[in-house]
Coordinates of C-alpha atoms in Angstrom, one line a residue:
Chain A
M1 CA 34.4 20.8 1.8
A2 CA 34.3 20.5 -1.9
R3 CA 37.3 18.3 -2.3
R4 CA 36.9 16.0 -5.2
D5 CA 39.7 13.6 -4.1
V6 CA 37.7 12.1 -1.3
D7 CA 38.5 8.4 -0.7
V8 CA 35.2 6.7 0.0
P9 CA 36.4 3.4 1.6
T10 CA 38.6 5.4 4.0
L11 CA 35.7 7.7 4.8
V12 CA 33.3 4.8 5.5
E13 CA 36.0 3.1 7.6
A14 CA 36.4 6.3 9.7
A15 CA 32.6 6.7 10.0
R16 CA 32.3 3.2 11.3
S17 CA 35.0 3.7 13.9
G18 CA 33.0 6.7 15.2
S19 CA 34.4 9.8 13.5
P20 CA 31.5 12.4 13.5
R21 CA 33.5 14.3 10.8
A22 CA 33.4 11.3 8.5
V23 CA 29.7 10.8 9.1
A24 CA 29.0 14.5 8.3
R25 CA 31.1 14.2 5.2
L26 CA 29.2 11.1 4.0
I27 CA 25.8 12.7 4.6
S28 CA 27.0 15.8 2.7
L29 CA 28.0 13.6 -0.2
V30 CA 24.6 11.9 -0.4
E31 CA 22.7 15.1 0.3
D32 CA 24.4 17.0 -2.5
A33 CA 23.9 14.1 -4.9
S34 CA 27.6 14.3 -5.5
P35 CA 29.3 12.2 -8.3
K36 CA 30.5 10.0 -5.4
L37 CA 26.9 9.2 -4.4
R38 CA 26.8 5.8 -6.1
E39 CA 30.2 4.8 -4.7
V40 CA 29.2 5.9 -1.2
M41 CA 25.9 3.9 -1.4
A42 CA 27.7 0.8 -2.7
A43 CA 30.3 1.1 0.1
L44 CA 27.6 1.5 2.8
A45 CA 25.4 -1.4 1.6
P46 CA 27.1 -4.2 3.4
H47 CA 27.0 -2.4 6.7
A48 CA 23.5 -1.1 6.7
G49 CA 20.3 -2.8 8.0
R50 CA 21.3 -3.1 11.6
A51 CA 19.8 0.1 13.1
H52 CA 16.2 0.4 14.4
I53 CA 14.7 3.3 12.5
L54 CA 12.4 5.3 14.8
G55 CA 10.1 8.0 13.3
I56 CA 8.8 10.7 15.6
T57 CA 6.1 13.0 14.3
G58 CA 3.5 15.3 15.7
S59 CA 2.1 18.8 15.3
P60 CA 4.2 21.8 16.2
G61 CA 4.0 22.4 19.9
V62 CA 3.5 18.9 21.1
G63 CA 7.1 18.7 22.3
K64 CA 8.8 16.7 19.6
S65 CA 12.4 17.9 20.3
T66 CA 12.0 17.6 24.0
S67 CA 10.7 14.1 23.5
T68 CA 13.5 13.2 21.1
N69 CA 16.0 14.6 23.6
A70 CA 14.5 12.5 26.4
L71 CA 14.6 9.4 24.2
V72 CA 18.2 10.0 23.2
G73 CA 19.1 10.2 26.9
A74 CA 17.3 6.9 27.6
L75 CA 19.0 5.2 24.7
R76 CA 22.4 6.5 25.8
A77 CA 21.7 5.1 29.3
Q78 CA 21.4 1.7 27.6
G79 CA 24.8 2.3 25.9
K80 CA 23.4 2.6 22.4
R81 CA 24.8 4.7 19.6
V82 CA 22.2 7.1 18.4
G83 CA 21.7 9.1 15.2
V84 CA 19.1 11.9 15.0
L85 CA 17.9 13.3 11.7
A86 CA 15.7 16.4 12.1
V87 CA 13.8 17.1 8.9
D88 CA 13.0 20.8 8.8
P89 CA 10.1 22.0 6.8
S90 CA 11.0 24.2 3.9
S91 CA 8.7 26.9 5.3
P92 CA 10.9 29.9 6.3
F93 CA 8.4 30.8 9.0
S94 CA 9.2 27.8 11.2
G95 CA 13.0 28.3 11.0
G96 CA 13.2 30.2 14.2
A97 CA 11.3 27.7 16.3
L98 CA 13.4 24.9 14.9
L99 CA 16.6 26.7 15.6
G100 CA 15.4 26.8 19.2
D101 CA 14.7 23.1 19.1
R102 CA 18.2 22.4 17.9
V103 CA 19.6 24.4 20.7
R104 CA 17.6 22.3 23.2
M105 CA 19.3 19.2 21.8
Q106 CA 22.8 20.7 22.7
E107 CA 22.6 18.5 25.8
H108 CA 23.8 15.6 23.6
A109 CA 25.9 17.7 21.2
L110 CA 29.2 16.8 22.8
D111 CA 28.4 13.1 23.2
P112 CA 30.5 11.3 20.5
E113 CA 28.0 8.4 20.5
V114 CA 25.2 10.8 19.4
Y115 CA 25.1 12.1 15.9
I116 CA 22.6 15.0 15.3
R117 CA 21.9 16.4 11.9
S118 CA 19.3 18.8 10.5
M119 CA 18.1 17.9 7.0
A120 CA 16.7 20.5 4.7
S121 CA 13.3 19.4 3.4
R122 CA 13.7 19.7 -0.4
G123 CA 10.3 18.5 -1.1
H124 CA 11.4 15.9 -3.7
L125 CA 9.4 13.3 -2.0
G126 CA 6.8 15.7 -0.6
G127 CA 7.5 16.7 3.0
L128 CA 10.6 14.7 3.5
S129 CA 13.9 15.4 1.9
W130 CA 14.9 13.2 -1.0
S131 CA 18.1 12.5 0.7
T132 CA 16.6 11.4 4.0
P133 CA 16.6 7.7 3.2
Q134 CA 20.2 8.0 2.1
A135 CA 21.2 9.9 5.3
I136 CA 19.5 7.2 7.4
R137 CA 21.6 4.6 5.5
V138 CA 24.8 6.5 6.4
L139 CA 23.9 6.6 10.1
D140 CA 22.8 3.0 10.0
A141 CA 26.0 1.8 8.3
A142 CA 28.1 4.0 10.6
G143 CA 27.0 1.8 13.4
C144 CA 24.1 3.6 15.0
D145 CA 21.9 1.2 17.0
V146 CA 19.0 3.6 16.7
V147 CA 18.3 6.3 14.1
L148 CA 15.6 8.8 15.2
V149 CA 14.0 10.7 12.4
E150 CA 12.1 13.7 13.7
T151 CA 9.6 15.4 11.3
V152 CA 7.3 18.3 11.8
G153 CA 4.0 16.5 11.3
V154 CA 2.3 18.7 8.8
G155 CA 0.6 17.3 5.8
Q156 CA 2.3 14.6 3.8
S157 CA 5.4 14.2 6.0
E158 CA 3.4 12.3 8.6
V159 CA 2.4 9.8 6.0
E160 CA 5.9 9.6 4.5
I161 CA 7.6 8.9 7.7
V162 CA 5.8 5.5 7.7
G163 CA 7.7 4.7 4.6
L164 CA 11.1 5.5 6.3
A165 CA 10.7 4.2 9.8
D166 CA 10.5 0.7 11.3
T167 CA 8.5 2.2 14.2
T168 CA 6.5 5.4 14.1
I169 CA 5.8 7.3 17.3
V170 CA 3.0 9.8 17.0
L171 CA 3.2 12.6 19.6
L172 CA 0.1 14.4 20.8
A173 CA -0.7 16.9 23.5
P174 CA -3.8 17.3 25.6
G175 CA -6.6 19.2 23.8
M176 CA -4.8 19.2 20.4
G177 CA -5.2 15.6 19.9
D178 CA -8.8 14.6 20.3
G179 CA -9.8 11.5 18.4
I180 CA -11.6 13.2 15.6
Q181 CA -8.8 15.6 14.8
A182 CA -6.3 12.7 14.9
A183 CA -8.5 10.7 12.6
K184 CA -8.8 13.6 10.2
A185 CA -5.1 14.1 10.2
G186 CA -4.7 10.5 9.3
I187 CA -2.3 9.8 12.2
L188 CA -4.3 6.9 13.6
E189 CA -3.2 4.8 10.7
I190 CA 0.5 5.6 11.0
G191 CA 1.2 5.4 14.7
D192 CA 2.9 2.3 16.1
V193 CA 3.2 4.0 19.5
F194 CA 1.1 6.9 20.5
V195 CA 2.4 9.3 23.1
V196 CA 0.3 12.0 24.8
N197 CA 3.0 14.4 26.0
K198 CA 2.5 17.3 28.5
A199 CA 0.4 14.8 30.4
D200 CA 0.5 17.0 33.5
R201 CA -1.9 19.3 31.6
D202 CA -5.7 19.2 31.8
G203 CA -7.4 16.9 29.4
A204 CA -4.5 14.4 29.0
D205 CA -6.7 11.4 30.1
A206 CA -9.5 12.5 27.8
T207 CA -7.0 12.6 24.9
V208 CA -5.7 9.1 25.8
R209 CA -9.3 7.8 25.9
D210 CA -10.2 9.4 22.6
I211 CA -7.2 8.0 20.8
R212 CA -7.8 4.5 22.3
H213 CA -11.4 4.7 21.3
M214 CA -10.6 5.7 17.8
I215 CA -8.0 2.9 17.5
S216 CA -10.5 0.4 18.7
L217 CA -12.8 1.4 15.9
G218 CA -10.1 0.7 13.3
D219 CA -8.8 -2.5 11.7
R220 CA -6.3 -2.9 14.4
T221 CA -8.4 -5.2 16.5
Q222 CA -7.9 -8.1 14.2
P223 CA -5.9 -11.0 15.6
N224 CA -2.2 -10.9 15.0
L225 CA -2.3 -7.1 14.4
W226 CA -0.2 -4.8 16.5
R227 CA -2.3 -2.9 18.9
P228 CA -0.6 0.5 19.4
P229 CA -0.2 1.5 23.0
V230 CA -1.3 5.0 24.0
L231 CA 1.1 6.3 26.6
K232 CA 1.5 9.5 28.7
T233 CA 4.7 11.5 29.1
V234 CA 6.0 14.7 30.5
A235 CA 9.1 14.7 28.4
A236 CA 10.5 17.9 29.9
H237 CA 10.7 16.0 33.3
G238 CA 11.6 12.6 31.8
T239 CA 8.3 11.2 33.1
G240 CA 7.0 8.2 31.2
I241 CA 10.0 7.9 28.9
D242 CA 10.8 4.4 30.2
E243 CA 7.3 3.2 29.2
V244 CA 7.8 4.7 25.7
M245 CA 11.1 2.8 25.4
E246 CA 9.3 -0.3 26.5
G247 CA 6.6 0.3 23.9
I248 CA 9.2 0.7 21.2
D249 CA 11.0 -2.5 22.2
K250 CA 7.8 -4.4 22.2
H251 CA 6.9 -3.1 18.8
L252 CA 10.3 -4.2 17.4
A253 CA 9.9 -7.6 19.0
W254 CA 6.4 -8.0 17.6
M255 CA 7.5 -6.9 14.1
T256 CA 10.4 -9.3 14.2
E257 CA 8.2 -12.2 15.3
H258 CA 5.5 -11.6 12.7
G259 CA 7.9 -10.8 9.7
E260 CA 6.6 -7.3 9.6
L261 CA 10.1 -5.8 10.0
Q262 CA 11.3 -7.5 6.9
R263 CA 8.1 -6.5 5.1
R264 CA 8.5 -2.9 6.0
R265 CA 12.1 -2.8 5.1
Q266 CA 11.5 -4.4 1.7
R267 CA 8.7 -2.0 1.0
R268 CA 11.0 0.9 2.0
A269 CA 13.8 -0.5 -0.3
A270 CA 11.4 -0.9 -3.1
D271 CA 10.2 2.7 -2.7
E272 CA 13.7 3.9 -2.7
I273 CA 14.6 2.0 -5.8
E274 CA 11.5 3.3 -7.5
A275 CA 12.3 6.9 -6.6
I276 CA 15.8 6.5 -8.1
V277 CA 14.5 4.9 -11.3
L278 CA 11.9 7.7 -11.8
A279 CA 14.5 10.4 -11.0
Q280 CA 16.8 8.9 -13.7
L281 CA 14.1 8.6 -16.2
R282 CA 13.1 12.2 -15.6
T283 CA 16.7 13.2 -16.1
R284 CA 16.9 11.3 -19.4
M285 CA 13.6 12.9 -20.5
G286 CA 14.9 16.3 -19.5
D287 CA 18.0 15.8 -21.6
L288 CA 15.7 14.8 -24.5
R289 CA 13.5 17.8 -23.9
G290 CA 16.3 20.1 -24.9
S291 CA 17.1 18.0 -27.9
H292 CA 16.2 18.4 -31.6
G293 CA 14.4 15.0 -31.5
M294 CA 11.8 16.1 -29.0
D295 CA 11.3 19.5 -30.8
E296 CA 10.6 17.6 -34.0
L297 CA 8.2 15.1 -32.5
A298 CA 6.3 17.9 -30.8
A299 CA 6.2 19.8 -34.1
R300 CA 4.8 16.7 -35.8
V301 CA 2.1 16.4 -33.2
V302 CA 1.1 20.1 -33.7
A303 CA 1.0 19.6 -37.4
G304 CA -1.3 16.5 -37.0
Q305 CA 1.3 14.2 -38.6
T306 CA 1.3 12.0 -35.5
D307 CA -0.5 11.8 -32.2
P308 CA 0.9 12.2 -28.7
Y309 CA 0.7 8.4 -28.0
R310 CA 2.7 7.4 -31.1
A311 CA 5.2 10.3 -30.2
A312 CA 5.4 8.9 -26.7
D313 CA 6.3 5.5 -28.1
K314 CA 9.2 7.0 -29.9
V315 CA 10.4 8.9 -26.8
L316 CA 10.1 5.7 -24.8
A317 CA 12.2 3.9 -27.3
D318 CA 14.8 6.7 -27.1
I319 CA 15.2 6.9 -23.4
T320 CA 15.2 3.2 -22.7
Chain B
M1 CA -22.6 3.4 -23.0
A2 CA -20.1 0.7 -22.4
R3 CA -20.3 -0.8 -25.8
R4 CA -17.0 -2.4 -26.8
D5 CA -17.7 -2.6 -30.5
V6 CA -17.4 1.1 -31.1
D7 CA -16.1 2.0 -34.6
V8 CA -13.7 4.8 -34.1
P9 CA -13.5 6.1 -37.8
T10 CA -17.3 6.3 -37.9
L11 CA -17.4 8.1 -34.6
V12 CA -14.8 10.6 -35.7
E13 CA -16.7 11.2 -39.0
A14 CA -20.0 11.7 -37.1
A15 CA -18.3 14.1 -34.6
R16 CA -16.8 16.1 -37.5
S17 CA -20.2 16.4 -39.1
G18 CA -21.6 17.9 -35.9
S19 CA -23.1 15.1 -33.9
P20 CA -22.9 16.1 -30.2
R21 CA -23.5 12.5 -29.3
A22 CA -20.4 11.4 -31.2
V23 CA -18.4 14.2 -29.5
A24 CA -19.6 13.1 -26.1
R25 CA -18.7 9.5 -26.9
L26 CA -15.2 10.4 -28.0
I27 CA -14.6 12.5 -24.9
S28 CA -15.8 9.6 -22.7
L29 CA -13.4 7.3 -24.5
V30 CA -10.4 9.5 -23.8
E31 CA -11.6 10.5 -20.3
D32 CA -11.9 6.8 -19.3
A33 CA -8.6 5.9 -20.8
S34 CA -10.4 3.2 -22.7
P35 CA -8.6 0.6 -24.7
K36 CA -9.7 2.6 -27.8
L37 CA -7.8 5.7 -26.5
R38 CA -4.8 5.3 -28.8
E39 CA -7.0 4.6 -31.8
V40 CA -9.1 7.6 -31.1
M41 CA -6.1 9.9 -30.7
A42 CA -4.5 8.6 -33.9
A43 CA -7.8 9.1 -35.8
L44 CA -8.1 12.7 -34.5
A45 CA -4.6 13.8 -35.1
P46 CA -5.0 14.8 -38.8
H47 CA -8.0 17.0 -38.0
A48 CA -6.6 18.7 -34.9
G49 CA -4.7 22.0 -34.6
R50 CA -7.2 24.3 -36.1
A51 CA -9.1 25.6 -33.1
H52 CA -8.0 28.6 -31.0
I53 CA -7.7 27.4 -27.4
L54 CA -8.9 30.0 -24.9
G55 CA -8.3 29.5 -21.2
I56 CA -10.4 31.5 -18.8
T57 CA -9.4 31.6 -15.2
G58 CA -10.1 33.6 -12.1
S59 CA -11.0 33.2 -8.4
P60 CA -14.5 32.1 -7.5
G61 CA -17.0 34.9 -7.6
V62 CA -15.4 37.0 -10.4
G63 CA -18.1 35.8 -12.8
K64 CA -16.3 33.2 -14.9
S65 CA -19.3 31.3 -16.1
T66 CA -21.2 34.5 -16.9
S67 CA -18.2 35.7 -18.9
T68 CA -17.8 32.4 -20.6
N69 CA -21.4 32.5 -21.5
A70 CA -21.1 36.0 -22.9
L71 CA -18.0 35.0 -24.9
V72 CA -19.8 32.0 -26.3
G73 CA -22.7 34.3 -27.4
A74 CA -20.2 36.7 -29.1
L75 CA -18.5 33.8 -30.9
R76 CA -21.8 32.4 -32.1
A77 CA -22.7 35.8 -33.4
Q78 CA -19.6 35.5 -35.6
G79 CA -20.9 32.1 -36.8
K80 CA -18.2 30.1 -35.0
R81 CA -18.5 26.6 -33.6
V82 CA -17.6 26.6 -30.0
G83 CA -16.5 24.0 -27.5
V84 CA -16.6 24.7 -23.7
L85 CA -14.7 22.5 -21.2
A86 CA -15.4 23.4 -17.6
V87 CA -12.9 21.8 -15.4
D88 CA -14.4 21.3 -11.9
P89 CA -12.3 21.3 -8.9
S90 CA -12.3 17.9 -7.1
S91 CA -13.4 19.6 -3.9
P92 CA -17.0 18.5 -3.1
F93 CA -17.7 21.8 -1.4
S94 CA -17.8 23.7 -4.6
G95 CA -20.0 21.3 -6.4
G96 CA -23.2 23.2 -5.7
A97 CA -21.9 26.5 -7.0
L98 CA -20.6 24.9 -10.1
L99 CA -23.9 23.2 -10.8
G100 CA -25.4 26.7 -10.6
D101 CA -22.9 27.8 -13.2
R102 CA -23.7 25.0 -15.5
V103 CA -27.3 25.9 -15.3
R104 CA -26.6 29.5 -16.3
M105 CA -24.9 28.1 -19.4
Q106 CA -28.2 26.5 -20.5
E107 CA -28.8 29.4 -22.7
H108 CA -26.5 27.7 -25.2
A109 CA -27.3 24.2 -24.3
L110 CA -29.7 23.7 -27.2
D111 CA -27.4 25.3 -29.8
P112 CA -26.0 22.4 -31.9
E113 CA -22.9 24.5 -32.7
V114 CA -22.0 24.8 -29.0
Y115 CA -20.6 21.8 -27.2
I116 CA -20.5 22.1 -23.4
R117 CA -18.8 19.6 -21.1
S118 CA -17.8 19.5 -17.5
M119 CA -14.6 17.6 -16.8
A120 CA -13.8 16.1 -13.5
S121 CA -10.6 17.3 -12.1
R122 CA -8.7 14.1 -11.4
G123 CA -5.6 15.9 -10.2
H124 CA -3.2 13.8 -12.3
L125 CA -1.7 17.0 -13.6
G126 CA -2.4 19.0 -10.5
G127 CA -5.5 21.1 -10.8
L128 CA -6.5 20.1 -14.3
S129 CA -7.7 16.7 -15.3
W130 CA -5.3 14.4 -17.0
S131 CA -7.7 14.0 -19.8
T132 CA -8.3 17.7 -20.4
P133 CA -5.7 18.0 -23.2
Q134 CA -7.2 15.0 -24.9
A135 CA -10.7 16.4 -24.6
I136 CA -9.5 19.6 -26.1
R137 CA -8.1 17.6 -29.0
V138 CA -11.5 15.9 -29.5
L139 CA -13.3 19.3 -29.7
D140 CA -10.6 20.7 -31.9
A141 CA -10.7 17.8 -34.3
A142 CA -14.5 17.8 -34.3
G143 CA -14.3 21.2 -36.0
C144 CA -14.7 23.7 -33.2
D145 CA -13.3 27.1 -34.2
V146 CA -12.7 28.0 -30.5
V147 CA -12.4 25.8 -27.5
L148 CA -12.9 27.6 -24.2
V149 CA -11.4 25.9 -21.1
E150 CA -12.8 27.4 -17.9
T151 CA -11.0 26.6 -14.7
V152 CA -11.6 27.6 -11.2
G153 CA -8.5 29.6 -10.6
V154 CA -7.2 28.2 -7.4
G155 CA -3.7 27.2 -6.8
Q156 CA -1.9 25.3 -9.6
S157 CA -4.7 25.2 -12.1
E158 CA -4.0 28.8 -13.0
V159 CA -0.5 28.0 -13.9
E160 CA -1.4 24.8 -15.7
I161 CA -4.0 26.5 -18.0
V162 CA -1.1 28.3 -19.6
G163 CA 0.2 25.0 -20.7
L164 CA -3.1 24.2 -22.3
A165 CA -4.3 27.4 -23.9
D166 CA -3.1 29.5 -26.8
T167 CA -4.6 32.6 -25.1
T168 CA -5.2 32.9 -21.4
I169 CA -7.8 35.3 -20.1
V170 CA -7.5 36.2 -16.4
L171 CA -10.7 37.5 -14.8
L172 CA -10.7 39.8 -11.9
A173 CA -13.3 41.7 -10.0
P174 CA -13.0 45.1 -8.3
G175 CA -11.5 44.9 -4.9
M176 CA -10.5 41.2 -5.2
G177 CA -7.9 41.8 -7.7
D178 CA -5.6 44.5 -6.6
G179 CA -2.1 44.4 -8.0
I180 CA -0.3 42.9 -5.0
Q181 CA -2.8 40.1 -4.6
A182 CA -2.6 39.4 -8.3
A183 CA 1.2 39.3 -8.2
K184 CA 1.1 37.0 -5.2
A185 CA -1.3 34.6 -7.0
G186 CA 1.1 34.5 -9.9
I187 CA -1.6 35.6 -12.3
L188 CA 0.3 38.5 -13.7
E189 CA 2.7 36.1 -15.6
I190 CA 0.0 34.0 -17.0
G191 CA -2.6 36.4 -18.4
D192 CA -2.6 37.3 -22.1
V193 CA -5.7 39.4 -21.6
F194 CA -6.9 40.7 -18.3
V195 CA -10.5 41.4 -17.7
V196 CA -11.9 43.3 -14.7
N197 CA -15.5 42.1 -14.6
K198 CA -18.3 43.6 -12.6
A199 CA -16.8 46.9 -13.6
D200 CA -20.0 48.8 -12.6
R201 CA -18.9 48.2 -9.0
D202 CA -16.8 50.6 -6.9
G203 CA -13.0 50.2 -7.3
A204 CA -13.0 48.9 -10.9
D205 CA -10.8 51.7 -12.2
A206 CA -8.4 51.3 -9.3
T207 CA -8.1 47.5 -10.0
V208 CA -7.4 48.2 -13.7
R209 CA -4.8 50.8 -12.7
D210 CA -3.2 48.4 -10.2
I211 CA -2.9 45.6 -12.8
R212 CA -1.6 47.9 -15.5
H213 CA 1.0 49.2 -13.1
M214 CA 2.1 45.7 -12.0
I215 CA 2.3 44.6 -15.6
S216 CA 4.5 47.7 -16.5
L217 CA 6.9 46.6 -13.7
G218 CA 7.4 43.2 -15.3
D219 CA 9.4 41.9 -18.2
R220 CA 6.5 42.6 -20.5
T221 CA 7.8 46.1 -21.5
Q222 CA 10.6 44.6 -23.7
P223 CA 10.2 45.2 -27.4
N224 CA 8.4 42.5 -29.4
L225 CA 6.7 41.2 -26.2
W226 CA 3.0 41.1 -26.0
R227 CA 1.6 43.8 -23.8
P228 CA -1.6 42.3 -22.2
P229 CA -4.6 44.6 -22.3
V230 CA -6.5 45.2 -19.1
L231 CA -10.2 45.5 -20.1
K232 CA -13.4 46.2 -18.2
T233 CA -16.6 44.2 -18.6
V234 CA -20.0 43.8 -17.0
A235 CA -20.5 40.3 -18.4
A236 CA -24.0 39.9 -17.0
H237 CA -25.1 42.8 -19.3
G238 CA -22.8 42.0 -22.2
T239 CA -20.9 45.3 -21.6
G240 CA -17.3 45.2 -22.9
I241 CA -17.4 41.8 -24.4
D242 CA -16.7 43.1 -27.9
E243 CA -13.5 44.6 -26.6
V244 CA -12.5 41.3 -25.0
M245 CA -13.2 39.6 -28.4
E246 CA -11.0 42.2 -30.0
G247 CA -8.2 41.6 -27.4
I248 CA -8.3 37.9 -28.0
D249 CA -8.1 38.3 -31.8
K250 CA -5.2 40.7 -31.5
H251 CA -3.4 38.3 -29.3
L252 CA -3.9 35.5 -31.8
A253 CA -2.7 37.7 -34.6
W254 CA 0.4 38.8 -32.5
M255 CA 1.2 35.2 -31.7
T256 CA 0.9 34.1 -35.3
E257 CA 3.1 37.0 -36.5
H258 CA 5.8 36.3 -33.9
G259 CA 5.9 32.5 -34.1
E260 CA 4.6 32.3 -30.5
L261 CA 1.5 30.3 -31.5
Q262 CA 3.7 27.5 -32.9
R263 CA 6.1 27.8 -29.9
R264 CA 3.2 27.4 -27.4
R265 CA 1.7 24.5 -29.2
Q266 CA 5.0 22.7 -29.5
R267 CA 5.6 23.2 -25.8
R268 CA 2.1 21.9 -25.1
A269 CA 2.6 18.9 -27.3
A270 CA 6.0 18.1 -25.7
D271 CA 4.3 18.4 -22.2
E272 CA 1.6 16.0 -23.4
I273 CA 4.1 13.5 -24.8
E274 CA 6.2 13.7 -21.6
A275 CA 3.1 13.1 -19.4
I276 CA 2.2 10.0 -21.5
V277 CA 5.7 8.7 -21.3
L278 CA 5.9 9.1 -17.5
A279 CA 2.5 7.5 -17.1
Q280 CA 3.6 4.5 -19.1
L281 CA 6.8 4.2 -17.2
R282 CA 4.9 4.3 -14.0
T283 CA 2.6 1.6 -15.2
R284 CA 5.5 -0.6 -16.1
M285 CA 7.1 0.1 -12.7
G286 CA 3.8 -0.7 -11.1
D287 CA 3.6 -4.0 -12.9
L288 CA 7.2 -4.7 -11.8
R289 CA 6.3 -3.7 -8.2
G290 CA 4.0 -6.6 -7.9
S291 CA 6.5 -9.0 -9.4
H292 CA 8.9 -11.4 -7.9
G293 CA 11.9 -9.6 -9.4
M294 CA 11.2 -6.4 -7.5
D295 CA 10.6 -8.3 -4.2
E296 CA 13.9 -10.0 -4.7
L297 CA 15.8 -6.8 -5.5
A298 CA 14.3 -5.0 -2.4
A299 CA 15.2 -8.0 -0.3
R300 CA 18.8 -7.9 -1.5
V301 CA 19.0 -4.2 -0.6
V302 CA 17.6 -4.9 2.8
A303 CA 20.2 -7.7 3.3
G304 CA 23.0 -5.3 2.2
Q305 CA 23.9 -7.5 -0.8
T306 CA 23.3 -4.6 -3.1
D307 CA 22.5 -0.9 -2.9
P308 CA 19.4 1.0 -4.2
Y309 CA 21.4 2.5 -7.1
R310 CA 22.6 -0.8 -8.5
A311 CA 19.1 -2.2 -7.9
A312 CA 17.6 0.8 -9.8
D313 CA 20.0 0.0 -12.7
K314 CA 18.5 -3.5 -12.9
V315 CA 14.9 -2.1 -12.8
L316 CA 15.8 0.4 -15.5
A317 CA 17.1 -2.4 -17.6
D318 CA 13.9 -4.4 -17.0
I319 CA 11.4 -1.7 -17.8
T320 CA 13.2 -0.3 -20.8

């Protein structure tokens, strides 16, 4: 795995002609921040930007993996190539459950047109792994029509997925997802399509009503704004999945028509650029931190010979 | 209050001759990141570095404010000028309790040699306000012999106070502070002096034993390392405060002798410089974010004409 003599153009070519091994290798290269990272990203650039990036988020227990599985099936039925990135939380406690989820996805594991990958959440960008945007780019450039990014919706990751996805699907389950809870969790703002899964359970209609009501109170009623549908599914039986697919397609069409797709992607690209810039500046500062120059500056501040702001000016001049 | 024609040298002079109004004004200037901030910091620099910075942390209910109060009394009895910075958590729920704490401190409110200030925790550096290091510098330069920084010890703020203080006092109470809990909370590493307050309650000796035992298991037993004392107080009655004062003095003497005081202060200065540099780079990036150049770069990434790393190189060149 740790071969250094990897030939990036050949690898990209192989990934684009459908080699899962090449895709895996490229994701590993970007995930490990290997020295080849820049070369990989440069080689992928001309091929990226074609996939529809779908984010799927929701609390544990709402049936995220079952729903992802059902969506993958529906997309495959349309003949589409699909990439799935499952972003695991770093918490060791949920490892078991997620392993179970992965196993459930085995249905598609042997399909060469479906690429499934679990990403470790490294926390660099909060809940989502630092390398997730880069892994999305690999799958996109490799020719996936749709990339599904599944996150355990706890805390920040829900909000972050908005930054990564073209379309964000928020999953709820009856009883868990009443309007107030949803509003508190901040999910009302992030969902482009709301899905109440396990809709054969008691309270599904009430949850749908609650969410619809909360949405109607928001800014979303303005003209030209996307009005997110609130749909019902029983993902385990495939019920309602067609309607979700339709909702996703409508959202994509609406975004394209209103220029929102380009806006979201530009914002995403700007976020990515910014994250890289900050990471590089931190590295430069880290190098400086160990240096004699920084020690001397800090000593001068302690001695009252200069103040932190003038010292910061010097550091800025040094790292820039 | 919002006068723009403030004369910084006059203000610094007034603060140094003991005007609480001038001190308050200077802290407001640094807290609000006013345009005068740089001038204030430059004017303070030659006078700073003389105060002993004491951090006091502990969970809610251990008697932090009562202990701070008792320490202020003991320091005043030695004729020392004292500054107190109480860093409030941003949580609105604890506002009431803290207000009560502030009232308890009224005992010293009319003493012109005691300056008490509540700082809002803005969360820029996690639990502690971004402006706390700068407010410490104001009190230090104004001639305080000791600056007490009291933080509600929840989460990160405990760890951060180490970065701000020369000497960190960790307060515990019987039953709350058994060794395992303390180890979990990470407070064993940060305390230079441990104080079990409310020592007239059941379980005080057991808590002292627990903490001593946990400390003995750590790295602290190496030669030349400071062995933190574990003391008992009933701060409400003033019991044991002399011993705490003695522990603080011994720690200062030990640090001075072993070069640790200089090391800690240099690390603190380097942290402060780094925080300023990062804040300024973020500002520059923020400016860029709204600019045509960034929009264009992001659009080029979206179009596959460049990749985020090459775009980041351009941004780095622009902001540096």
